[in-house]
Short mmCIF file of C-alpha atoms in Angstrom, two decimals:
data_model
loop_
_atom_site.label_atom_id
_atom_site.label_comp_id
_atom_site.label_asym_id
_atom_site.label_seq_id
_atom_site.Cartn_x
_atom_site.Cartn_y
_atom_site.Cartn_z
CA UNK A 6 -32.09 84.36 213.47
CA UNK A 7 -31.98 81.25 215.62
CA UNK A 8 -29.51 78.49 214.54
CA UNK A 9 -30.92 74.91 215.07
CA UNK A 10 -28.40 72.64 217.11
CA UNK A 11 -26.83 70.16 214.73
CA UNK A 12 -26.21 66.40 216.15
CA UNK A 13 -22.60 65.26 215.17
CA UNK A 14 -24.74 62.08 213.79
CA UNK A 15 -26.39 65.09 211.43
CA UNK A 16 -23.06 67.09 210.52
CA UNK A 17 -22.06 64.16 207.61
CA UNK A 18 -25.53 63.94 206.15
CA UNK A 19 -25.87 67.85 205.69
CA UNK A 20 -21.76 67.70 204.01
CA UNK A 21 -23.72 65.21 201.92
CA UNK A 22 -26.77 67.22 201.20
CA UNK A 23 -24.42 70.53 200.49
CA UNK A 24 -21.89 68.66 198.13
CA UNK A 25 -24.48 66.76 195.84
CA UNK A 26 -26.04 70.15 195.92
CA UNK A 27 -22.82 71.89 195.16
CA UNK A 28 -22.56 69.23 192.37
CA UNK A 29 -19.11 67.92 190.64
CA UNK A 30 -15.93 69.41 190.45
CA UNK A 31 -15.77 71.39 186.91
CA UNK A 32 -13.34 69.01 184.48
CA UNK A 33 -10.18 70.40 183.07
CA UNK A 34 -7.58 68.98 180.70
CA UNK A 35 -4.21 69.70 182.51
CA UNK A 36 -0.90 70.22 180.57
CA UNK A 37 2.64 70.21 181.33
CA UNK A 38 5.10 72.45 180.78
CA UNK A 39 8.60 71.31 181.44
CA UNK A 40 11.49 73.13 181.09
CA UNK A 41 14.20 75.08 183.09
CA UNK A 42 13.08 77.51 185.44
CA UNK A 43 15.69 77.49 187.85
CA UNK A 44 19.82 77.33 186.54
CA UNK A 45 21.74 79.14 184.02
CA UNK A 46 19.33 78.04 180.98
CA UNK A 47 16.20 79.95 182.95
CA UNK A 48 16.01 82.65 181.03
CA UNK A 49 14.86 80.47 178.11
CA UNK A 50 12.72 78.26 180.08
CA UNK A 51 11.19 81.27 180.99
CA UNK A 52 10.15 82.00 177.38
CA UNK A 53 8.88 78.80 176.91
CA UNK A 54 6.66 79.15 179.78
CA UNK A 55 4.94 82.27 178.80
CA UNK A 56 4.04 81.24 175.85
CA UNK A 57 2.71 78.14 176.94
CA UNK A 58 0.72 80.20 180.20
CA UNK A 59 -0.68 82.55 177.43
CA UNK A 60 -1.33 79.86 174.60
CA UNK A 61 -3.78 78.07 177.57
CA UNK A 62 -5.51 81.50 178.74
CA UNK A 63 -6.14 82.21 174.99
CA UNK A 64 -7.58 78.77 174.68
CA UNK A 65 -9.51 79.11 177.88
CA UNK A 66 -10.70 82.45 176.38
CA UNK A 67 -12.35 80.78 173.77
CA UNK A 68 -13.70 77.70 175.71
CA UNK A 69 -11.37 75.46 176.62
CA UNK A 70 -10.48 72.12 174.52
CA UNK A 71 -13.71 70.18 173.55
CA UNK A 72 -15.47 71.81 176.35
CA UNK A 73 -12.86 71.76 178.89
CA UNK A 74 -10.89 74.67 179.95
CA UNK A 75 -7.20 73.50 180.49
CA UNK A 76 -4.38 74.09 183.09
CA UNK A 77 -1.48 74.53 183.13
CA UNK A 78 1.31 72.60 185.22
CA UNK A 79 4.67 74.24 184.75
CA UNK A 80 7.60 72.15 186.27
CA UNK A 81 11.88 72.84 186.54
CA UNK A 82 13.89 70.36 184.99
CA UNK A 83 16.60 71.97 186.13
CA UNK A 84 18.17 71.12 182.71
CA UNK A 85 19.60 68.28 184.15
CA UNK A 86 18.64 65.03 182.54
CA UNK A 87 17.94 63.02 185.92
CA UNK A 88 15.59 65.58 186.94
CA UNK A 89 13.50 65.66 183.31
CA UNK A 90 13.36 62.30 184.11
CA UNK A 91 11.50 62.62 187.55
CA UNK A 92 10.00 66.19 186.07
CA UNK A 93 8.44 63.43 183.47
CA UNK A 94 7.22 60.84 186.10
CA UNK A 95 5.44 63.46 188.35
CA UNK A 96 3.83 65.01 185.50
CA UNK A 97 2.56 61.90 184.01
CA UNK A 98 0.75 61.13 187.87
CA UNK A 99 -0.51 64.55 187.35
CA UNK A 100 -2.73 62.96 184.21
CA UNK A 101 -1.19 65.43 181.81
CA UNK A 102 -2.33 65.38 178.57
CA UNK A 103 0.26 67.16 176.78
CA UNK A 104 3.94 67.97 177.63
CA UNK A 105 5.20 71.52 176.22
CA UNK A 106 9.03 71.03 176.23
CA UNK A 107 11.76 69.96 177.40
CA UNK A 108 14.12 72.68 176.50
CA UNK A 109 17.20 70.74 175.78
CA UNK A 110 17.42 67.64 173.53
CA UNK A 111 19.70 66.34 176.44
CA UNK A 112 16.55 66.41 178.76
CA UNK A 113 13.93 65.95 176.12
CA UNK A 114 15.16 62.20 174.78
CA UNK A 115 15.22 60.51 178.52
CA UNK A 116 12.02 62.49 179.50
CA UNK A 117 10.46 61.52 176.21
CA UNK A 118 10.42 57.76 176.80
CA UNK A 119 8.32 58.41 180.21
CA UNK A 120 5.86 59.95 178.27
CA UNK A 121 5.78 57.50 175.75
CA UNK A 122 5.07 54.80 178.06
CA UNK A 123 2.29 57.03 179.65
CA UNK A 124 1.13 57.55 176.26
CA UNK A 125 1.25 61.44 176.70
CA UNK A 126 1.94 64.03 172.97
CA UNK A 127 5.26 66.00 173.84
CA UNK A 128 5.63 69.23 171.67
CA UNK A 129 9.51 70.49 172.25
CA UNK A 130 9.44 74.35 170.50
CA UNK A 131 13.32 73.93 171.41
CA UNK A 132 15.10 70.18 171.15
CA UNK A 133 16.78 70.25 167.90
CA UNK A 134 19.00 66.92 168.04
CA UNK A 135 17.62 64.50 165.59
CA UNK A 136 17.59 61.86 168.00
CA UNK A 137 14.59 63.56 169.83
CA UNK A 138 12.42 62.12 167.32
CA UNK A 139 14.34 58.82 165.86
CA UNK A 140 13.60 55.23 167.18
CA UNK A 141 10.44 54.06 168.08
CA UNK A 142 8.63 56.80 169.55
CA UNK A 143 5.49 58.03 168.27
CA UNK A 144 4.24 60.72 170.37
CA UNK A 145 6.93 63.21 170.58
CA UNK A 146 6.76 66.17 168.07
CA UNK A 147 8.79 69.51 167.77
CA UNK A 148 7.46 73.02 166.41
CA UNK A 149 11.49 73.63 165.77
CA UNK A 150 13.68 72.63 163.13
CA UNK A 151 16.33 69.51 163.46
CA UNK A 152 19.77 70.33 163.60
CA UNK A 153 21.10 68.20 160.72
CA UNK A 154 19.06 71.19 158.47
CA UNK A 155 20.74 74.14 161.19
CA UNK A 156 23.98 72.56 160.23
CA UNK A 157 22.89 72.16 156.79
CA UNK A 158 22.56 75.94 156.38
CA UNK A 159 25.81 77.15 159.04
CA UNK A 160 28.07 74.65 156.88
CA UNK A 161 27.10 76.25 153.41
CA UNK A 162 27.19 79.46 154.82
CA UNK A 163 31.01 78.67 156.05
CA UNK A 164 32.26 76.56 153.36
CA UNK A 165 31.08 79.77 150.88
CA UNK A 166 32.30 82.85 152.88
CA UNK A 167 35.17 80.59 154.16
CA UNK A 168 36.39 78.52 151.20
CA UNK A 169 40.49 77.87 151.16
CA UNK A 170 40.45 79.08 154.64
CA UNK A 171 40.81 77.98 158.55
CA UNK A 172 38.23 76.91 160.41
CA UNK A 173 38.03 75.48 164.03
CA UNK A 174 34.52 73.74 165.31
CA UNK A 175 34.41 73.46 168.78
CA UNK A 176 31.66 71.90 170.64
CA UNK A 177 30.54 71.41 174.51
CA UNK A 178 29.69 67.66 174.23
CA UNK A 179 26.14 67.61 175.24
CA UNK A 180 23.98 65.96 172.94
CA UNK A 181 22.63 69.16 171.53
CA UNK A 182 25.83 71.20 170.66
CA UNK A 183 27.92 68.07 169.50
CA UNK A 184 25.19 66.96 167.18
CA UNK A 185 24.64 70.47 166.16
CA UNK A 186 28.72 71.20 165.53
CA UNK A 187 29.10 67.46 163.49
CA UNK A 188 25.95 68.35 161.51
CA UNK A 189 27.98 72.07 160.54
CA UNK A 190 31.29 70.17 160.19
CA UNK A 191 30.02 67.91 157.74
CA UNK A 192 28.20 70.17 156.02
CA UNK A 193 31.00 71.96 155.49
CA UNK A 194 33.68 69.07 153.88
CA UNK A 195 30.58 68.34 151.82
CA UNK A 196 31.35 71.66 149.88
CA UNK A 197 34.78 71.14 150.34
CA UNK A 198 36.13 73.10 153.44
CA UNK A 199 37.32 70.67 156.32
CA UNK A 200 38.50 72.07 159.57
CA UNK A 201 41.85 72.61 160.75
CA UNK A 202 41.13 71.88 164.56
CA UNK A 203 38.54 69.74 166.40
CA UNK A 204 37.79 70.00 169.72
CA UNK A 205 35.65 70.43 173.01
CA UNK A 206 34.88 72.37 175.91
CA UNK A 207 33.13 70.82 179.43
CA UNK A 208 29.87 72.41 179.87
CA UNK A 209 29.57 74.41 183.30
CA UNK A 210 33.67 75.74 182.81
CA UNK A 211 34.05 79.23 183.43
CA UNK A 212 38.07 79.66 182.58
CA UNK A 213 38.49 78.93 178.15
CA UNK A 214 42.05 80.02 178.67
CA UNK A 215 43.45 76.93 177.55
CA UNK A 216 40.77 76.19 174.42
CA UNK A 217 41.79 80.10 173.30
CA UNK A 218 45.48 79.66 173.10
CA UNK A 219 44.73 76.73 170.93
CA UNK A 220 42.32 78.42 168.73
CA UNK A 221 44.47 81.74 168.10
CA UNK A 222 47.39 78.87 167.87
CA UNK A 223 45.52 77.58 164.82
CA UNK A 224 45.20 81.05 163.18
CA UNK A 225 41.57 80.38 162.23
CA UNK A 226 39.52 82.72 160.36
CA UNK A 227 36.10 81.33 161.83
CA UNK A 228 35.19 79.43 164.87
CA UNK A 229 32.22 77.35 164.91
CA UNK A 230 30.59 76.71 168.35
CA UNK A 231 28.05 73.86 168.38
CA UNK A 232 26.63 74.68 172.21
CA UNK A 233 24.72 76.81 175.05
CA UNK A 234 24.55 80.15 175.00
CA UNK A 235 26.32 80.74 178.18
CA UNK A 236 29.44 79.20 177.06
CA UNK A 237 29.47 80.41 173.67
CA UNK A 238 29.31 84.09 175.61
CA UNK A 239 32.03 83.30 177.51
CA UNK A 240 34.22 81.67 175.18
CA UNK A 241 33.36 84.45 172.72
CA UNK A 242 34.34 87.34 175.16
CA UNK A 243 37.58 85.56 176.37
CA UNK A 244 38.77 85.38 172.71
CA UNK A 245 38.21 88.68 172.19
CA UNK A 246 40.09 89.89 175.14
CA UNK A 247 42.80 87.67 173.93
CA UNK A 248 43.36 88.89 170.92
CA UNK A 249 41.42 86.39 168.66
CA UNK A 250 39.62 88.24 165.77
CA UNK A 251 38.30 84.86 164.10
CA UNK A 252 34.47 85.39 163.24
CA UNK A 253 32.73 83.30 165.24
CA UNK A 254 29.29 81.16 164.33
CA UNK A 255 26.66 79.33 166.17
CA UNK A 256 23.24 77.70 166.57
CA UNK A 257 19.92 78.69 167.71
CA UNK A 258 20.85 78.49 171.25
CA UNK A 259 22.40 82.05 171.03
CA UNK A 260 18.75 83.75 170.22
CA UNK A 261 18.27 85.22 173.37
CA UNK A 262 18.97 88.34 174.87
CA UNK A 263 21.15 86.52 177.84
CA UNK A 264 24.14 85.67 175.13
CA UNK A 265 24.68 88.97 174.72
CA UNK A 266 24.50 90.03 178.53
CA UNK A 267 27.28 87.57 179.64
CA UNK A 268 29.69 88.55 175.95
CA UNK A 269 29.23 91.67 176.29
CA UNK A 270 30.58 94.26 173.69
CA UNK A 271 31.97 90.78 172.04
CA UNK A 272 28.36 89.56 171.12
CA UNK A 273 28.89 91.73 168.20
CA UNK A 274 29.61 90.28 164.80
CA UNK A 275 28.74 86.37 166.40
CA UNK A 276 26.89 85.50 163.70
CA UNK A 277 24.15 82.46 164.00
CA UNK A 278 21.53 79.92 162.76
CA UNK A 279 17.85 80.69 163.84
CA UNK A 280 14.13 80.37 162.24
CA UNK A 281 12.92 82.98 160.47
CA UNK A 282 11.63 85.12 163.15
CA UNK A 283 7.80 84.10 164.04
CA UNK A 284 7.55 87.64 165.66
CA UNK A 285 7.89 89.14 162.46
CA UNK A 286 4.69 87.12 160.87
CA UNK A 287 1.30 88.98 160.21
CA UNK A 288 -0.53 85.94 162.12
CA UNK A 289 1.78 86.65 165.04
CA UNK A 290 1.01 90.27 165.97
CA UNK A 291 -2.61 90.00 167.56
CA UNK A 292 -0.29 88.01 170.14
CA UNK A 293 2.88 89.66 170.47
CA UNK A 294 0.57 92.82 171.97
CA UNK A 295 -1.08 90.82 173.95
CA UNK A 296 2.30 89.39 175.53
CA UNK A 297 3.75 92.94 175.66
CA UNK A 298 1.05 94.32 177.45
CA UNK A 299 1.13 91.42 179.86
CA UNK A 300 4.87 91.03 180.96
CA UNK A 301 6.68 92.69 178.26
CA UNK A 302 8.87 91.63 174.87
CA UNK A 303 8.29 88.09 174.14
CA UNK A 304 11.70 86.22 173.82
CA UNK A 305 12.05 84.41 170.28
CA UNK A 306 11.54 80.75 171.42
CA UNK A 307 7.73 81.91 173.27
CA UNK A 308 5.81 81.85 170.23
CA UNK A 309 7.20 78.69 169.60
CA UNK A 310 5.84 77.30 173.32
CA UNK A 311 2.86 78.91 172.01
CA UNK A 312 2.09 77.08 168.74
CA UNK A 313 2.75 73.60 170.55
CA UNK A 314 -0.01 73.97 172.82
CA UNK A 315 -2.33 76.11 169.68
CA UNK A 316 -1.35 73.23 167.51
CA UNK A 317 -1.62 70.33 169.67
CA UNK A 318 -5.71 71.90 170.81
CA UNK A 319 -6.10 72.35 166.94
CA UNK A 320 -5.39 68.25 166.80
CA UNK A 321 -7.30 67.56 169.69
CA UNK A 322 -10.56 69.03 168.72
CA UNK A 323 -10.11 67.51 165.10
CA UNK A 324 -9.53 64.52 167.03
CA UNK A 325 -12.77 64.93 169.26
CA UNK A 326 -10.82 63.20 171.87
CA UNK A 327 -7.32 64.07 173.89
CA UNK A 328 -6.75 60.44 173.82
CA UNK A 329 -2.31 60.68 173.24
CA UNK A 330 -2.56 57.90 170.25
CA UNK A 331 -5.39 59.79 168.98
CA UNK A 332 -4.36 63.00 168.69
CA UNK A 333 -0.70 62.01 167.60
CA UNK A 334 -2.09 60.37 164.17
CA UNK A 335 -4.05 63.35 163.86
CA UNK A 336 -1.47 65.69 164.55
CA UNK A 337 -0.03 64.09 161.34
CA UNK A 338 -2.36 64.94 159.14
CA UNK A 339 -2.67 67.96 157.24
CA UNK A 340 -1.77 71.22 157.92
CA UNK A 341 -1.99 73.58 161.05
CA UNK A 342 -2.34 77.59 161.16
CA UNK A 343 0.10 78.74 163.98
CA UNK A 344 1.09 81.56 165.32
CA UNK A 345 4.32 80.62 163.48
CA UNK A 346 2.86 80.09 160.18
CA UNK A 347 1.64 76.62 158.65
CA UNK A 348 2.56 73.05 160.33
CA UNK A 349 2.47 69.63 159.41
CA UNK A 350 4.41 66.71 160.88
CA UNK A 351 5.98 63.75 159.18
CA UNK A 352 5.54 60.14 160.18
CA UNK A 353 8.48 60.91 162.90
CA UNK A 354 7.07 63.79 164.26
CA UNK A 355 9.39 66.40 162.88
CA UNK A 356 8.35 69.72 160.46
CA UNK A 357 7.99 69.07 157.03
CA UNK A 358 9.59 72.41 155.96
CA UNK A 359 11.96 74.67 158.13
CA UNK A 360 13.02 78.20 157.66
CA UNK A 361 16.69 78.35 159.07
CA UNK A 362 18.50 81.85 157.74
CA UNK A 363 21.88 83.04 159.08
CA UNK A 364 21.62 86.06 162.01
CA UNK A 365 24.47 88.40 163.10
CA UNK A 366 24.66 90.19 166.65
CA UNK A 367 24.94 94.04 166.83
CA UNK A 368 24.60 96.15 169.40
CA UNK A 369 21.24 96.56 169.48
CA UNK A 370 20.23 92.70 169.08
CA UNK A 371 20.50 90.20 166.19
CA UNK A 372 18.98 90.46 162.82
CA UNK A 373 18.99 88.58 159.74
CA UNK A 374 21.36 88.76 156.85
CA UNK A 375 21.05 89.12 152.94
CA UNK A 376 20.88 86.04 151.46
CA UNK A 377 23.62 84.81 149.61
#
């Protein structure tokens, strides 16, 4: 077949011809998903970004968000506040509609603002700190519980299994883990147990040798850690090995399977604060085969990545609009079937109901205790 000579005055008109042809580029709805891929707190991120990569292929699968198939834009924070905050910049040029994260309220409250301003929802399955959602922002929502009700529920626990005895609380001053270990502490001289010894650890040390001669100095029965989970496996295992038989108790941070491969042998006993388990719930399961089938056991905080894109869609189609303002006020109305049961948001943007139980580590993983 003979191929007729094209001018180079012809070659734009025929791009022309083929494109308007070819029509418009299909629309999507793109989300974010910020959180740590890279650094010591990947392992989490990386639960957070399957569920959100599976909650948008789900969605996709049953076409798209008022007509719109969505797509995902995952992006490393780093954990590092500075870096949320240009994680939060870049993803607000990239016309994101919704934000799934960040994983630490340390990243989440500086990132937050950005999106405020850029009037984009953020759903955080993970930033606990009540500041996350106090002050004046309205579009920043969690599918987690706060940490004044974690410590609500670690400081009863104490001050009843602990009562007339000696208790250190020990935090690694990041806004998470401090808030989380006041929240305990007060908690606890609430009920009437107050702490024999105070103190901190700098996030990123390796070497606790100093922090364990104090704590076995004290003679404490329990040691509560308000922190990440690497240091609360190190600190653990280094008490062991020195001796230190204290029970030791912590926050949500600790439900994943890395705490247990950095302590070791002395992961058993830690016990901990955590949501009911979402993988345990009948609405769950359709999803949890799906996950296992595509990349194996879902961690505990993917479901929860999950429900903040499944909830945030839910809003948006109720909305008839992805407009940020929009879908906020409707996010706070009424109530939301999840793949982690039934949510509603208050006025701030936090649950209106939380299911924090006690955990303890054993060899073969964590699992809930009688309640008492």
């Amino acid at each position: 077949m003979r191929i007729p000579f094209l001018s180079a005055m012809a070659v734009p008109a025929v791009l022309a011809t083929a494109i308007l042809m070819a029509g418009p580029a299909a629309a999507e709805t793109a989300v974010g998903l910020a959180a740590p891929l890279t650094g010591q707190l990947a392992a989490v991120g990386e639960q957070l970004r399957r569920g959100a990569e599976q909650a948008v292929a789900d969605i996709n699968a049953a076409g798209g968000v008022l007509g719109e198939p969505l797509r995902l834009i995952p992006a490393d924070d780093g954990g590092v506040p500075a870096q949320a905050v240009a994680v939060a910049n870049r993803l607000a040029t990239e016309g994101v509609a919704l934000v799934v994260g960040h994983l630490q309220s340390g990243t989440t409250i500086p990132a937050s603002q950005v999106y405020e301003d850029e009037g984009i929802v953020t759903i955080t399955p993970t930033a606990t700190s009540p500041e996350v959602t106090e002050g004046d922002r309205t579009l920043v929502f969690r599918t987690c519980g706060r940490d004044d009700q974690q410590g609500d529920v670690a400081g009863g626990w104490l001050a009843r299994h602990f009562a007339g005895r000696r208790v250190a609380v020990v935090h690694d001053q990041t806004t998470y883990g401090k808030g989380l270990a006041d929240a305990t502490r007060a908690a606890m001289a609430a009920k009437g147990l107050n702490d024999v010894l105070y103190t901190s650890l700098t996030l990123g040390e390796r070497d606790f040798t100093a922090l364990v001669t104090r704590i076995k100095a004290a003679n404490v029965d329990a040691v509560y850690f308000g922190g990440l989970y690497t240091e609360a496996a190190l600190l653990i295992r280094q008490a062991r090995e020195a001796g230190v038989t204290a029970l030791f108790v912590s926050g949500d941070t600790l439900a994943t399977d890395e705490f247990q491969a950095i302590a070791g042998p002395a992961a058993e006993g830690m016990t901990m604060t955590f949501s009911a388990d979402a993988r345990a719930k009948p609405e769950a399961q359709d999803l949890i085969a799906r996950l296992r089938a595509n990349g194996g056991e879902p961690g505990a905080y993917t479901l929860y990545a999950y429900a903040a894109v499944q909830v945030w869609a839910k809003a948006a189609e109720k909305a008839g609009s992805t407009d940020g303002a929009r879908v906020a006020a409707t996010l706070r109305q009424g109530d939301y079937a999840t793949v982690v049961g039934p949510l509603a948001f208050d006025a701030k943007g936090d649950r209106t109901s939380t299911d924090y139980v006690m955990y303890r580590w054993g060899s073969a993983g964590y699992a809930p205790l009688a309640a008492d």
